[in-house]
Short mmCIF file of C-alpha atoms and ligand atoms in Angstrom, two decimals:
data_model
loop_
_atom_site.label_atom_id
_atom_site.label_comp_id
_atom_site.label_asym_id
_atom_site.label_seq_id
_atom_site.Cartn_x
_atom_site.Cartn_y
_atom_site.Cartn_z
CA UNK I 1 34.52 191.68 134.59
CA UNK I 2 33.53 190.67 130.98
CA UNK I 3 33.94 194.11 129.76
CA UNK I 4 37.31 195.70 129.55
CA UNK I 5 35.83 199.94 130.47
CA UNK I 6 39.15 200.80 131.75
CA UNK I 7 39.61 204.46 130.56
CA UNK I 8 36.33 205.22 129.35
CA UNK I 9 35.12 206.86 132.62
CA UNK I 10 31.54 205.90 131.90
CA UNK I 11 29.00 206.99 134.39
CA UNK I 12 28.58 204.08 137.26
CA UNK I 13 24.99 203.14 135.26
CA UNK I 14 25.82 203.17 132.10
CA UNK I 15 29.14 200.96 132.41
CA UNK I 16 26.84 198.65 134.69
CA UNK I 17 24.73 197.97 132.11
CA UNK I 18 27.29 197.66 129.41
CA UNK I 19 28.66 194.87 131.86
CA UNK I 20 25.68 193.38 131.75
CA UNK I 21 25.16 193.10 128.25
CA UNK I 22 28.47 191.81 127.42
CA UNK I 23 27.63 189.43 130.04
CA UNK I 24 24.71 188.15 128.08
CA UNK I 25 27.03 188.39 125.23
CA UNK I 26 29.16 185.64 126.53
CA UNK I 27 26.47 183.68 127.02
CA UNK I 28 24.56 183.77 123.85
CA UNK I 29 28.01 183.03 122.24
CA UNK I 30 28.38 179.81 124.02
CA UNK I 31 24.84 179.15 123.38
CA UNK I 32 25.12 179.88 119.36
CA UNK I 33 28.28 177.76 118.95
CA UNK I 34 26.72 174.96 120.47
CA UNK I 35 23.21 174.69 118.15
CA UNK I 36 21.96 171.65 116.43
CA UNK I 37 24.32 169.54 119.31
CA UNK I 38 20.93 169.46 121.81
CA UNK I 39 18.92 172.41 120.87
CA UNK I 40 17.76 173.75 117.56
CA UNK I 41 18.26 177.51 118.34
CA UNK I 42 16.38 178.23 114.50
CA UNK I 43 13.10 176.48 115.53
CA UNK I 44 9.77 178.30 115.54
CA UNK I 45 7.89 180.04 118.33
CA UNK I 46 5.22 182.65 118.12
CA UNK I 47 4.88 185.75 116.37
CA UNK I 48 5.77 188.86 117.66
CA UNK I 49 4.21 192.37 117.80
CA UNK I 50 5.79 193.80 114.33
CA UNK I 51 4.06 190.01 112.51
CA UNK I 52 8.12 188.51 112.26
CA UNK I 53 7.82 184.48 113.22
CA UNK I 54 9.73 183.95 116.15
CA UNK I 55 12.47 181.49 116.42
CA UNK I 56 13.65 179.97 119.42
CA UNK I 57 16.73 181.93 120.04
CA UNK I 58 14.73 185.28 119.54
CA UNK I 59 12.92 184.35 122.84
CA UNK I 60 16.02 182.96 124.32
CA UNK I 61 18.36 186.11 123.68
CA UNK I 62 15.50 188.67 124.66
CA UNK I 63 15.08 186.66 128.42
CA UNK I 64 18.39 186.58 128.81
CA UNK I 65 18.70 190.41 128.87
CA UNK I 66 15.87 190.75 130.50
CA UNK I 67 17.15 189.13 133.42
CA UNK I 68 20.61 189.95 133.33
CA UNK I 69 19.43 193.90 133.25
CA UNK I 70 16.83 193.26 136.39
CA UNK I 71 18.26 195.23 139.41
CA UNK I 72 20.61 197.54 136.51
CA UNK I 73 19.63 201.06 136.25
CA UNK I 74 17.38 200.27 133.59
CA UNK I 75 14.14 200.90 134.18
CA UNK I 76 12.51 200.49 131.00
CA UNK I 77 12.85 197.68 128.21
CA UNK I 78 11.66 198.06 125.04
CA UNK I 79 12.10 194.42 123.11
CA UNK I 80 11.40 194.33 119.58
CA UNK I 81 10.01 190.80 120.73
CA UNK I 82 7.90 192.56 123.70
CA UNK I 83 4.30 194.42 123.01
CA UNK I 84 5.11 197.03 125.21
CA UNK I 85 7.80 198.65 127.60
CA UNK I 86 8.80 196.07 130.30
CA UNK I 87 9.24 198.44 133.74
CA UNK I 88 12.41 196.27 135.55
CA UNK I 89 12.26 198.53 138.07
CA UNK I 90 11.06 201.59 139.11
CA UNK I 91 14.46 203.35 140.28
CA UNK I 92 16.50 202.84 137.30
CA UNK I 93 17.97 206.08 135.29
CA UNK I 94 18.02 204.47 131.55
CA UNK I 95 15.86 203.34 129.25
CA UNK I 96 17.01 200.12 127.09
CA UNK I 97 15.62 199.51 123.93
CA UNK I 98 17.18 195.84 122.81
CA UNK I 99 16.51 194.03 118.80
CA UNK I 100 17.72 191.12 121.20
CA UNK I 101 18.85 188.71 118.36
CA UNK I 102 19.03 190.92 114.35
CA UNK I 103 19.31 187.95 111.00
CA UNK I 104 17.35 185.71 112.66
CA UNK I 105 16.96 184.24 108.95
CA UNK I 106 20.23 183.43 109.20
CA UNK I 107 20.34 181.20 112.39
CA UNK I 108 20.39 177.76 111.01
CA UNK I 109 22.59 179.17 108.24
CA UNK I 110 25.69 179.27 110.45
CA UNK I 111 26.14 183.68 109.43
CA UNK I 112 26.54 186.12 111.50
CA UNK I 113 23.85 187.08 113.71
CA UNK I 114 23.59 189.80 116.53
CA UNK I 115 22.00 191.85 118.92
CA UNK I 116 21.33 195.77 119.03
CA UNK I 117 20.71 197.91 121.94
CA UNK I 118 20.41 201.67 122.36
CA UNK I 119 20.46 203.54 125.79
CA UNK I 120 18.81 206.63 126.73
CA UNK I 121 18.29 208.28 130.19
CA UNK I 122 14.65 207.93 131.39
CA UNK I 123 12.12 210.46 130.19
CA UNK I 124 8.28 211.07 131.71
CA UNK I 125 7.30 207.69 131.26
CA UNK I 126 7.85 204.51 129.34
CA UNK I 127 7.13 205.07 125.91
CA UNK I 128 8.41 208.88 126.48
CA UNK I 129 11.47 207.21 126.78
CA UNK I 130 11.62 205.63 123.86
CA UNK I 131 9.45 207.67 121.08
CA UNK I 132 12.59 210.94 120.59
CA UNK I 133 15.20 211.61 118.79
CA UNK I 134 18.03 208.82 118.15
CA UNK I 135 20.41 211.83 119.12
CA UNK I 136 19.20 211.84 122.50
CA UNK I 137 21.46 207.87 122.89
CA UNK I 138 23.75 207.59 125.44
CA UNK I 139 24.94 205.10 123.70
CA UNK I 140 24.07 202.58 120.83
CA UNK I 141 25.53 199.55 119.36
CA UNK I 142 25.87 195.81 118.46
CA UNK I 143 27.32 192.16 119.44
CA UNK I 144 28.00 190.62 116.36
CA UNK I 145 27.91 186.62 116.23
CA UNK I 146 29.99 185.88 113.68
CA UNK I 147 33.70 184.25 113.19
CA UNK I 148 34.76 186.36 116.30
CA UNK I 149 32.09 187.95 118.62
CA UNK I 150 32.91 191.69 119.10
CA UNK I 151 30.41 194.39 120.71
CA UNK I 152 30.95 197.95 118.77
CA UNK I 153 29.61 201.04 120.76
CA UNK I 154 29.10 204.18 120.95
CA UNK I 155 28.45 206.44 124.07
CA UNK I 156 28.87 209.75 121.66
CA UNK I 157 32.08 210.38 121.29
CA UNK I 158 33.84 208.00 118.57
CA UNK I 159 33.32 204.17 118.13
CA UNK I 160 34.74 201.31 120.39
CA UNK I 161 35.24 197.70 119.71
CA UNK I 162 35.95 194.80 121.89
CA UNK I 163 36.52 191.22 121.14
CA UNK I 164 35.59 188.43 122.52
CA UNK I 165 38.46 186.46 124.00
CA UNK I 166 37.04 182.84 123.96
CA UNK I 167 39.70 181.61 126.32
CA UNK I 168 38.88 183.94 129.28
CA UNK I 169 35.56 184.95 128.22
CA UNK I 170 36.55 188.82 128.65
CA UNK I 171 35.64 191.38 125.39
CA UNK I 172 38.90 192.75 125.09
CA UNK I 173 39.24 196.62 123.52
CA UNK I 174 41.07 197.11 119.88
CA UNK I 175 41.79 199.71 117.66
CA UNK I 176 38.35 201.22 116.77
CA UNK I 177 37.36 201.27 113.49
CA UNK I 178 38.73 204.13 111.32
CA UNK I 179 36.47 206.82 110.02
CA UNK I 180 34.45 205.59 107.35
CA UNK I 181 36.56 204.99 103.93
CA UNK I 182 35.01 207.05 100.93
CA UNK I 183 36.16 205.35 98.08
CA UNK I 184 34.73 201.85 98.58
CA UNK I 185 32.33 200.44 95.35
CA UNK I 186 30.15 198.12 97.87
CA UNK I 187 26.23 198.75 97.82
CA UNK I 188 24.11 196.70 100.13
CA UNK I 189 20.74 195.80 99.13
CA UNK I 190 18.05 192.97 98.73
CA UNK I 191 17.93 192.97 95.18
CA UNK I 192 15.18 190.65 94.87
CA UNK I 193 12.73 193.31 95.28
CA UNK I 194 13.76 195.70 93.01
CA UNK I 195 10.44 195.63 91.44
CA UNK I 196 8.65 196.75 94.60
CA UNK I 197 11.17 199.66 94.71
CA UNK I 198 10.26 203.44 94.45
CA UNK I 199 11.95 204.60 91.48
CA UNK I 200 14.60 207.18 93.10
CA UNK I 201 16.33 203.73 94.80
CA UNK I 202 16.02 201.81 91.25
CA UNK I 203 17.50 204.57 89.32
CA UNK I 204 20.36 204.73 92.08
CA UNK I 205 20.51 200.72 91.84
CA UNK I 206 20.53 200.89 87.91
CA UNK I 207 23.47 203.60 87.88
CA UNK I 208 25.26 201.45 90.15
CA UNK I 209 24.81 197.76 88.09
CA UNK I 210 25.51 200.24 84.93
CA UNK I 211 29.55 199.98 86.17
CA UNK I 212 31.98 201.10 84.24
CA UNK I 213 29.78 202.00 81.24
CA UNK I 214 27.23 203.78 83.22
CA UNK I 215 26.97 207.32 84.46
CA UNK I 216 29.15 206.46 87.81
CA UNK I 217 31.55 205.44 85.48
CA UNK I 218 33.18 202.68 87.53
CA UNK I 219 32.50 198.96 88.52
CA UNK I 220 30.73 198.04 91.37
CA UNK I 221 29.87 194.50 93.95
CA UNK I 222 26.84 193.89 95.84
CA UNK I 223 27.00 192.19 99.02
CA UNK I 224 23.75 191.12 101.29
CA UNK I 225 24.23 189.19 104.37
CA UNK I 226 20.66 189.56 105.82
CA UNK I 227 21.89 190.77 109.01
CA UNK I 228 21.54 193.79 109.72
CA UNK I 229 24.69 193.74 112.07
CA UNK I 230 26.77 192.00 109.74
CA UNK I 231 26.14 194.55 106.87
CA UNK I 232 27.17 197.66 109.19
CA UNK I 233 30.13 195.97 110.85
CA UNK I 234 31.29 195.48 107.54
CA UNK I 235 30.57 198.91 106.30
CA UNK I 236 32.20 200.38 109.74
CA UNK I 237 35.21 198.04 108.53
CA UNK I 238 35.52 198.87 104.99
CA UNK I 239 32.78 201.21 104.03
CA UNK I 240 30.06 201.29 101.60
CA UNK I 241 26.36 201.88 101.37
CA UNK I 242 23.60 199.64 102.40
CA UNK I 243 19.95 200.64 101.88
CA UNK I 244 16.59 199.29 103.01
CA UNK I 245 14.10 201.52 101.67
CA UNK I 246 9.64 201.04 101.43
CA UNK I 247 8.52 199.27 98.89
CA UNK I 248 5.13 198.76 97.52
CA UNK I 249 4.68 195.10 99.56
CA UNK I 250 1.95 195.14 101.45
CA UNK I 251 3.58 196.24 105.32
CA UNK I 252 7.01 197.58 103.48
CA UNK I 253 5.65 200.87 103.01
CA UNK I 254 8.18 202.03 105.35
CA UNK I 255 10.63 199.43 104.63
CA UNK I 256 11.33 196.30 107.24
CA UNK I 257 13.95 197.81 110.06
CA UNK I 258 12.77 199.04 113.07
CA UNK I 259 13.66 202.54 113.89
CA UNK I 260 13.79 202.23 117.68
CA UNK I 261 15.38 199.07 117.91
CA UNK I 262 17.59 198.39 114.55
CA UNK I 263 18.02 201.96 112.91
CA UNK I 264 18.04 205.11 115.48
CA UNK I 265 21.51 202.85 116.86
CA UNK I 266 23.13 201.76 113.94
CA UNK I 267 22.93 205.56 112.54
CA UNK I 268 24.26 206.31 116.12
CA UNK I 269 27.58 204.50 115.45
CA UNK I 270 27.50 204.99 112.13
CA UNK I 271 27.58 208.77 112.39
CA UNK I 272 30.64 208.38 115.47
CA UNK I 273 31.98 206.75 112.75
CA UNK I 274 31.93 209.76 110.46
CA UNK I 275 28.91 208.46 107.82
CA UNK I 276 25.83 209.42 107.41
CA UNK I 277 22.17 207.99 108.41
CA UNK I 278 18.96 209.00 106.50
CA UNK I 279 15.47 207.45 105.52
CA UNK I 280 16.71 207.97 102.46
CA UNK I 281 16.46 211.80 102.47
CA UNK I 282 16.64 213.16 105.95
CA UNK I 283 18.65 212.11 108.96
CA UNK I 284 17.65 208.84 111.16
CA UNK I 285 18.42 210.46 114.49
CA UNK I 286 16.32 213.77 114.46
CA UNK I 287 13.69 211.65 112.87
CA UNK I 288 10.79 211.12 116.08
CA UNK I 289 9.37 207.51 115.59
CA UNK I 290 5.22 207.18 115.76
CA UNK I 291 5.20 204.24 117.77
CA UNK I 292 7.66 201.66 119.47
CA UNK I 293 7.87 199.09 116.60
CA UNK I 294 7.91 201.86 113.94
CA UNK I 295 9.55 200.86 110.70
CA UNK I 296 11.55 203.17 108.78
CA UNK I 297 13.43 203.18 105.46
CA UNK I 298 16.79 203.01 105.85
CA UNK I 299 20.08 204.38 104.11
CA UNK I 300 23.52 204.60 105.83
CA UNK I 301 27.38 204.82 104.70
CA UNK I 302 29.93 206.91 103.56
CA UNK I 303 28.30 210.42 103.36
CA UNK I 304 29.00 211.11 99.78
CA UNK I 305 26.80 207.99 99.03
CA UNK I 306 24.33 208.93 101.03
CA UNK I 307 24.16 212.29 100.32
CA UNK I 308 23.94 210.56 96.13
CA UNK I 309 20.82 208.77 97.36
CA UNK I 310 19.19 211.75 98.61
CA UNK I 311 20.15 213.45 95.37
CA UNK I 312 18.14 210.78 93.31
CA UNK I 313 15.10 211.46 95.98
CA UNK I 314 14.89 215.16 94.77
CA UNK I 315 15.05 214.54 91.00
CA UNK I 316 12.08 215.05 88.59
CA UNK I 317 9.89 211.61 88.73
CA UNK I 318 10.47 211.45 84.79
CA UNK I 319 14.17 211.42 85.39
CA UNK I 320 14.19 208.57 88.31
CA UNK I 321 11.71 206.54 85.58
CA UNK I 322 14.03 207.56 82.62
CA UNK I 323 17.14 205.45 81.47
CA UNK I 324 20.68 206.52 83.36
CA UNK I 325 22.05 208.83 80.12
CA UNK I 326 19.41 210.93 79.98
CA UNK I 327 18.94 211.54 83.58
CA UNK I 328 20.09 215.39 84.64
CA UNK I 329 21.82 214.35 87.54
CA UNK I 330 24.84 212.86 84.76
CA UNK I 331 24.70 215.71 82.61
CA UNK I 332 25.92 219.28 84.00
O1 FBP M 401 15.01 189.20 104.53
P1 FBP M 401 15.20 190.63 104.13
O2 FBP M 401 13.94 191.31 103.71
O3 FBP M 401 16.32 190.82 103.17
O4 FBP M 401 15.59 191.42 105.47
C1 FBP M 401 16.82 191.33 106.06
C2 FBP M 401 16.83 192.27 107.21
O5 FBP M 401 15.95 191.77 108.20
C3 FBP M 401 16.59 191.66 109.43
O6 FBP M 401 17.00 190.33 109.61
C4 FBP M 401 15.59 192.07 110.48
O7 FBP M 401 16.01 191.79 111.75
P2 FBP M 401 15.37 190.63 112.69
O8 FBP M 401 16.05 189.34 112.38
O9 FBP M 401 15.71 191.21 114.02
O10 FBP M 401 13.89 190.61 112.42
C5 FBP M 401 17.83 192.56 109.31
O11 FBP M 401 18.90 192.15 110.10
C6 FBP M 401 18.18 192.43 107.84
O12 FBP M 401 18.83 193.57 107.37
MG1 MG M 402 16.81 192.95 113.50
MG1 MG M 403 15.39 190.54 115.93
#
């Protein structure tokens, strides 16, 4: 067993596939430590559906579930690196929707990197099963790739985390992570495209950078990994906000994270965890996505923050455009 369930009295199914993708887990983990030695895991493939270049361990990581879950009770896979819904068979009882390998910038970089998975049961048919609300999961969550390789779930009630023991090859369970801390200063956000921001996120940024002589009246530190799993096991750790809203690029209009595959999970957890989950006003996971590789923006952390980012959305546009000390939101 590469999974240590004892005392979570999961449903047969569910647990199954949890196996499974620890499994994979394992695998990929072996497979990541050993790049550059024969392979180069950061090399370039095709292009998938949502126009992100492919690199060979996205193709490796999404066959590898794909055949570890064949003959699970999945029934339907939904790959961010697949056009459509893959039927494994037609029995199964869940729906998996996989972002089989998240920061795939940061491959050859030696940072963390990941996978994300969300479970539901089965609905009408295959894209039925995916296109709902995010609080619908059975269960959501990540592997991380990083210094140690953990998976942190979900299955609804509270957040679990395993490590990876590299000596027996077993994810071992430890202390969860605590409900999200309030008081942390850390905003997470690709900076470099401030410019391309809408200006409720630019007057939140500015407020922020402002420190200790700004309206928040306090210092504060950026961090951006570029992986998506590394930013929320970080803010699950410590807390924080991290943000990745549309921008005026052309194909950012509703930012670059997937909702099926990245966000409706992450909020998922993040939510067990006690934070919040929005697209920057309303909440991730009663939010229905259009289409399987829907983008959406994306805003999650301690709910106070979140809540502050949402404030910022429903301010006058000549306040968001104005300079921090003359914007109402300071003043009462
Ligand atoms: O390069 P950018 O625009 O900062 O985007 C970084 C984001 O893109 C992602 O890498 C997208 O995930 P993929 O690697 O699965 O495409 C996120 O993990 C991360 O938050
Ligand atoms: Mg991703
Ligand atoms: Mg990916």
């Amino acid at each position: 067993m590469s999974l240590d369930l004892q005392g979570l009295a999961l449903p047969q199914p569910l647990g199954d596939a949890m196996t499974r993708l620890a499994q994979v887990g394992v695998t990929l983990a072996r497979i990541i430590a050993r790049n550059g030695i024969d392979t180069n895991l950061a090399e370039a493939r095709g292009v998938n559906i949502g126009g992100d270049g492919q690199k060979a361990l996205d193709v490796i990581a999404d066959e590898a579930f794909m055949d570890a879950l064949m003959g699970s009770a999945v029934r339907y896979y939904a790959s961010e690196e697949q056009d459509d819904v893959v039927e494994l068979q037609p029995e199964g009882s869940l729906a998996l929707a996989i972002d089989p390998l998240d920061g795939s910038s940061n491959i050859d970089v030696n940072v963390s990197i990941g996978t994300i998975f969300s479970i539901f049961p089965v609905a009408e048919g295959p894209n039925e099963s995916f296109l709902r609300k995010g609080s619908e999961q059975l269960a959501g969550g990540y592997i991380i790739f990083g210094p140690q390789c953990c998976i942190v779930a979900t299955f609804g009630d509270g957040v679990i985390q395993w490590v990876l023991d590299p000596d027996t090859g077993v994810f071992e369970r430890v202390p969860s992570p605590r409900s999200l801390p309030e008081d942390t200063t850390e905003y997470a956000i690709n900076a470099s495209n401030y410019r391309h921001w809408p200006h409720p996120i630019r007057a939140f940024i500015d407020d922020c950078v402002a420190g200790a002589e700004g309206p928040r009246g306090k210092n504060f530190n950026m961090r951006w990994v570029a992986s998506l799993v590394a930013e929320t096991h970080r803010i699950l750790t410590r807390g924080g906000i991290f943000l990745y809203p549309g921008d005026q690029r052309k194909g950012y209009e509703r930012g670059r994270l997937r909702h099926v595959y990245e966000c409706a999970p992450i909020a998922f957890l993040i939510t067990q965890a006690g934070g919040a989950a929005t697209d920057g006003a309303e909440p991730i996971l009663e939010a229905l996505p259009e289409k399987l590789h829907a983008r959406t923006p994306f805003v999650f952390g301690s709910p106070a923050k979140v809540a502050r980012v949402a404030a910022y959305h429903d301010l006058p546009e000549e306040e968001t455009s104005a300079l921090f000390n003359t914007r109402g939101l300071f003043r009462s």
